[in-house]
Structure formats: C-alpha cells, structure tokens
Amino acid sequence: MIIYLLSFLLSFLLSLYLTPLMRKAALKFGIVDKPDGKLKNQQEPVAYLGGLAVYVSFLVTLAFTYSFDQQVLGLLLGGTLLLLLGLIDDLGVLSPYVKLLGQFLTAFVLVKAGIRIQIVALPDWVSIPLSCLWLVALTNAFNMIDIMDGLAAGIACICSMMFFYVAFVNGRPMIAIMSISMAGALAGFLKLNFCPAKIYLGDMGSLFVGCMIASLSMIGSYTEHNRWGFIAPIIILGVPIFDMIFVSYIRWKRGMSILLGSPDHFALRLRKWRLTTVQTVLSSYGMGIILGLTGIAVLYLSPVGTVIALCGIVALVTGLAVLLKKIDMTL
C-alpha cells in the first residue's frame, strides 16, 4: 500500500511544481487559448501546456515506481503520440479529420501492444476493432468534455481513483500504480485549472488523459464475482460517455458534423440554465463519484441486480438528456 501512496504523492507534488512552469512557458511563447466570443468566453487568454505537466508528472512517477514492460511501454508510446498530436492541434494547424486519423493510428499501436478489451467470449476479429473504437471514443469523450474550468481534469481524476480501487482489490499492481499516478498528476494540476482557470489541459492533455484512462479501463479485471461486471467501466466513465453521446446526437439532429464544436455540452447547458461554473463542475464531480461507486458496486452484484442497476441508470440518464435538450442555447 505504501508504494501506491508514494506514487500519488510524487505525481501530485511534481504536478504542483511543473504546472506553473508550463503556464509561464505557454504565456511566453503565445501558446494560449484566446477568447472568441462564441465557445471561448474567458476574459483573457489562458495558457495551454497543462497537459505537458500532467504527462511529465505521470511519466517520472512511473519511472521511479514501476518497471516498463511491454504493456507499459505500449501505453506510454500511445499516450506520447496523442500528446504530440494534441500539441499540433493546440497550435491550430490540424484538421478534425487528420486528428481523428491520428487517434485511430494510436489505437492500433496500443492494440498491437496487447492493450485490448479482455472478454473471453469475444474472438479477435471482434475484440480488436471494438478495442480501437473504445479507445478513440473515450479519447474524444475527454477531449469534448474539456470545455469548463476544472471539469475534464476533475472527472478524469475521479475515474482514475475508481480504476485504482478496482485494480487494487483484484491484485493488478501495474494498473493500480498507473491509475493512482494519473490521479495524483491531475489533482496537482487542478490547483491552477479549477475556476478561474489559469491554465488548460489543451488538446494535448485531454487526448493523453483520455487515452490513458480508456486503456487502463480495458485491461482491468471486472468479472471475478459477477459475469456482467464488464459493464463497470462504462458506468464509471458515465459522465464523459454521456456528454459525447448527447452532443453527438444534438449535432446529428441539426445536420452538423460531430467533429465540429458547438455549445451543446451538458455542462454548458447547466451553466445556461441557472448554475454557476463552480456549481456545474462540482455537480459533475458528484455525478462522477456516484456513477463510479455504482460501477464498483456492479462488480459484486448478482446478474439480476446488475440489470436493475443498469435500467435505473439508463432511465435517469434518458430523463436528464430530455431535460437538458429543452434548454435553449441560442439566447
């Protein structure tokens, strides 16, 4: 247990130290998110490169606490590719379609390294494309949810803690150390990312974090006590998955490309309704914790109990989607 505590503290302290340095560098070289009066309504430019602080904190912590076997190297290679892809995107020279292609290439690298959905009943010809789809979807989900101060980093931190618990109780030290190290790096980053944010993850950070969490969620153990436990990661990651599906549906109904930005995210709709930014983010954290604990509970439920829990979640999510859709975002 000591190694996990040390991993969290090391990544947390490194992130606390590196985040202000990355902010200073971003401001110096003009790598900032500028207000545009549409989707970006901050009062002044906000530094990017927060994702680089998270990445370095995570990488250095792993270097001191765990050996780099094939899966770890595969994860780090895939994460690094997406980090570089996101950096190019933050500089504004990457089209959405090239960005998506880069994500699929990264997913292929990860699957080749053995990072894939591990369900015995699935043959390779189903497991491999499904794993690629899961990786790309979750990577984009965290990228899409990064639209409010502290939202993506906080939700990712909560999800990482949930996956740490799952790995810890199932005796999976690699996943446990990587999950707790990611949680520590994100927690340290939140000091300057929470409202009012002084630095953002940027695409480089949100893509990297999304890729790591998606990968860790696939290689965990979920069915030891309940054969339906494989749905636990879907529930734990419910907040970013809900936002991705909700926004994609709204854009599709409007005849828009789902790759283009629009103010249809659930957080922006809550903000438009009557909540402050802090209230919206904290409410999202609360929902993330509830879903995370529910996902953990599913590991120990009977199949009938799992179906009941899943039906309840689907009913609540559907009701929330209907209410959110009624909020007028044109005013």
XYZ file of N, CA and C in Angstrom, residues 155 158-159 162 231-243 266 283-298 309-310 312-314 316-317 320:
126
model
N -13.018 15.165 -13.461
C -13.707 13.913 -13.791
C -12.692 12.811 -14.065
N -11.318 11.529 -10.783
C -12.280 10.650 -10.113
C -12.284 9.268 -10.759
N -12.328 9.229 -12.082
C -12.317 7.945 -12.790
C -11.036 7.168 -12.499
N -11.250 5.497 -9.182
C -12.129 4.325 -9.231
C -11.404 3.128 -9.847
N -19.470 -4.381 -17.603
C -20.111 -3.086 -17.872
C -19.673 -2.020 -16.865
N -18.926 -2.422 -15.832
C -18.498 -1.468 -14.804
C -17.730 -0.277 -15.383
N -16.756 -0.489 -16.298
C -16.037 0.675 -16.851
C -16.949 1.657 -17.575
N -17.978 1.152 -18.228
C -18.919 2.036 -18.924
C -19.630 2.938 -17.922
N -19.994 2.363 -16.774
C -20.680 3.143 -15.743
C -19.714 4.127 -15.096
N -18.506 3.660 -14.760
C -17.518 4.537 -14.128
C -17.208 5.745 -15.010
N -17.157 5.522 -16.309
C -16.862 6.588 -17.271
C -18.137 7.234 -17.805
N -19.197 7.135 -17.036
C -20.514 7.582 -17.491
C -20.607 9.049 -17.845
N -19.912 9.919 -17.116
C -20.030 11.360 -17.376
C -19.479 11.730 -18.748
N -18.216 11.395 -19.069
C -17.733 11.737 -20.423
C -18.463 10.989 -21.528
N -18.883 9.747 -21.274
C -19.623 8.994 -22.290
C -20.976 9.641 -22.552
N -21.658 10.054 -21.495
C -22.952 10.719 -21.658
C -22.802 11.999 -22.474
N -21.810 12.814 -22.142
C -21.628 14.076 -22.861
C -21.332 13.828 -24.334
N -23.455 19.126 -21.938
C -24.350 19.158 -20.786
C -23.922 20.236 -19.786
N -21.217 19.732 -9.357
C -22.324 18.801 -9.614
C -21.861 17.653 -10.502
N -21.026 17.976 -11.472
C -20.478 16.942 -12.360
C -19.567 15.995 -11.580
N -18.777 16.553 -10.667
C -17.940 15.711 -9.817
C -18.811 14.750 -9.003
N -19.881 15.296 -8.438
C -20.786 14.463 -7.642
C -21.376 13.330 -8.464
N -21.789 13.641 -9.690
C -22.332 12.604 -10.560
C -21.251 11.590 -10.929
N -20.036 12.064 -11.130
C -18.939 11.156 -11.438
C -18.653 10.200 -10.293
N -18.708 10.701 -9.067
C -18.482 9.859 -7.887
C -19.602 8.832 -7.730
N -20.839 9.283 -7.910
C -21.988 8.367 -7.792
C -21.898 7.253 -8.832
N -21.627 7.628 -10.071
C -21.512 6.614 -11.129
C -20.308 5.700 -10.880
N -19.216 6.278 -10.401
C -18.040 5.471 -10.119
C -18.306 4.429 -9.042
N -18.945 4.850 -7.973
C -19.275 3.916 -6.884
C -20.297 2.880 -7.346
N -21.211 3.295 -8.211
C -22.176 2.342 -8.763
C -21.469 1.302 -9.624
N -20.507 1.759 -10.433
C -19.738 0.839 -11.255
C -18.979 -0.168 -10.407
N -18.408 0.299 -9.291
C -17.706 -0.614 -8.379
C -18.683 -1.594 -7.753
N -19.871 -1.107 -7.379
C -20.878 -1.981 -6.774
C -21.292 -3.096 -7.723
N -21.324 -2.777 -9.030
C -21.714 -3.773 -10.032
C -20.781 -4.986 -9.999
N -29.764 -2.239 -11.723
C -28.948 -1.031 -11.599
C -28.781 -0.359 -12.958
N -28.536 -1.157 -13.990
C -28.327 -0.610 -15.322
C -29.596 0.051 -15.861
N -31.939 1.393 -14.061
C -32.114 2.630 -13.309
C -31.237 3.745 -13.855
N -29.986 3.411 -14.182
C -29.070 4.414 -14.727
C -29.554 4.902 -16.083
N -29.971 3.970 -16.935
C -30.467 4.349 -18.267
C -31.685 5.258 -18.150
N -32.509 7.282 -15.623
C -32.100 8.591 -15.113
C -31.373 9.402 -16.184
N -30.500 8.747 -16.919
C -29.734 9.430 -17.961
C -30.653 9.904 -19.083
N -32.509 12.924 -17.854
C -31.623 14.089 -17.822
C -31.390 14.637 -19.223
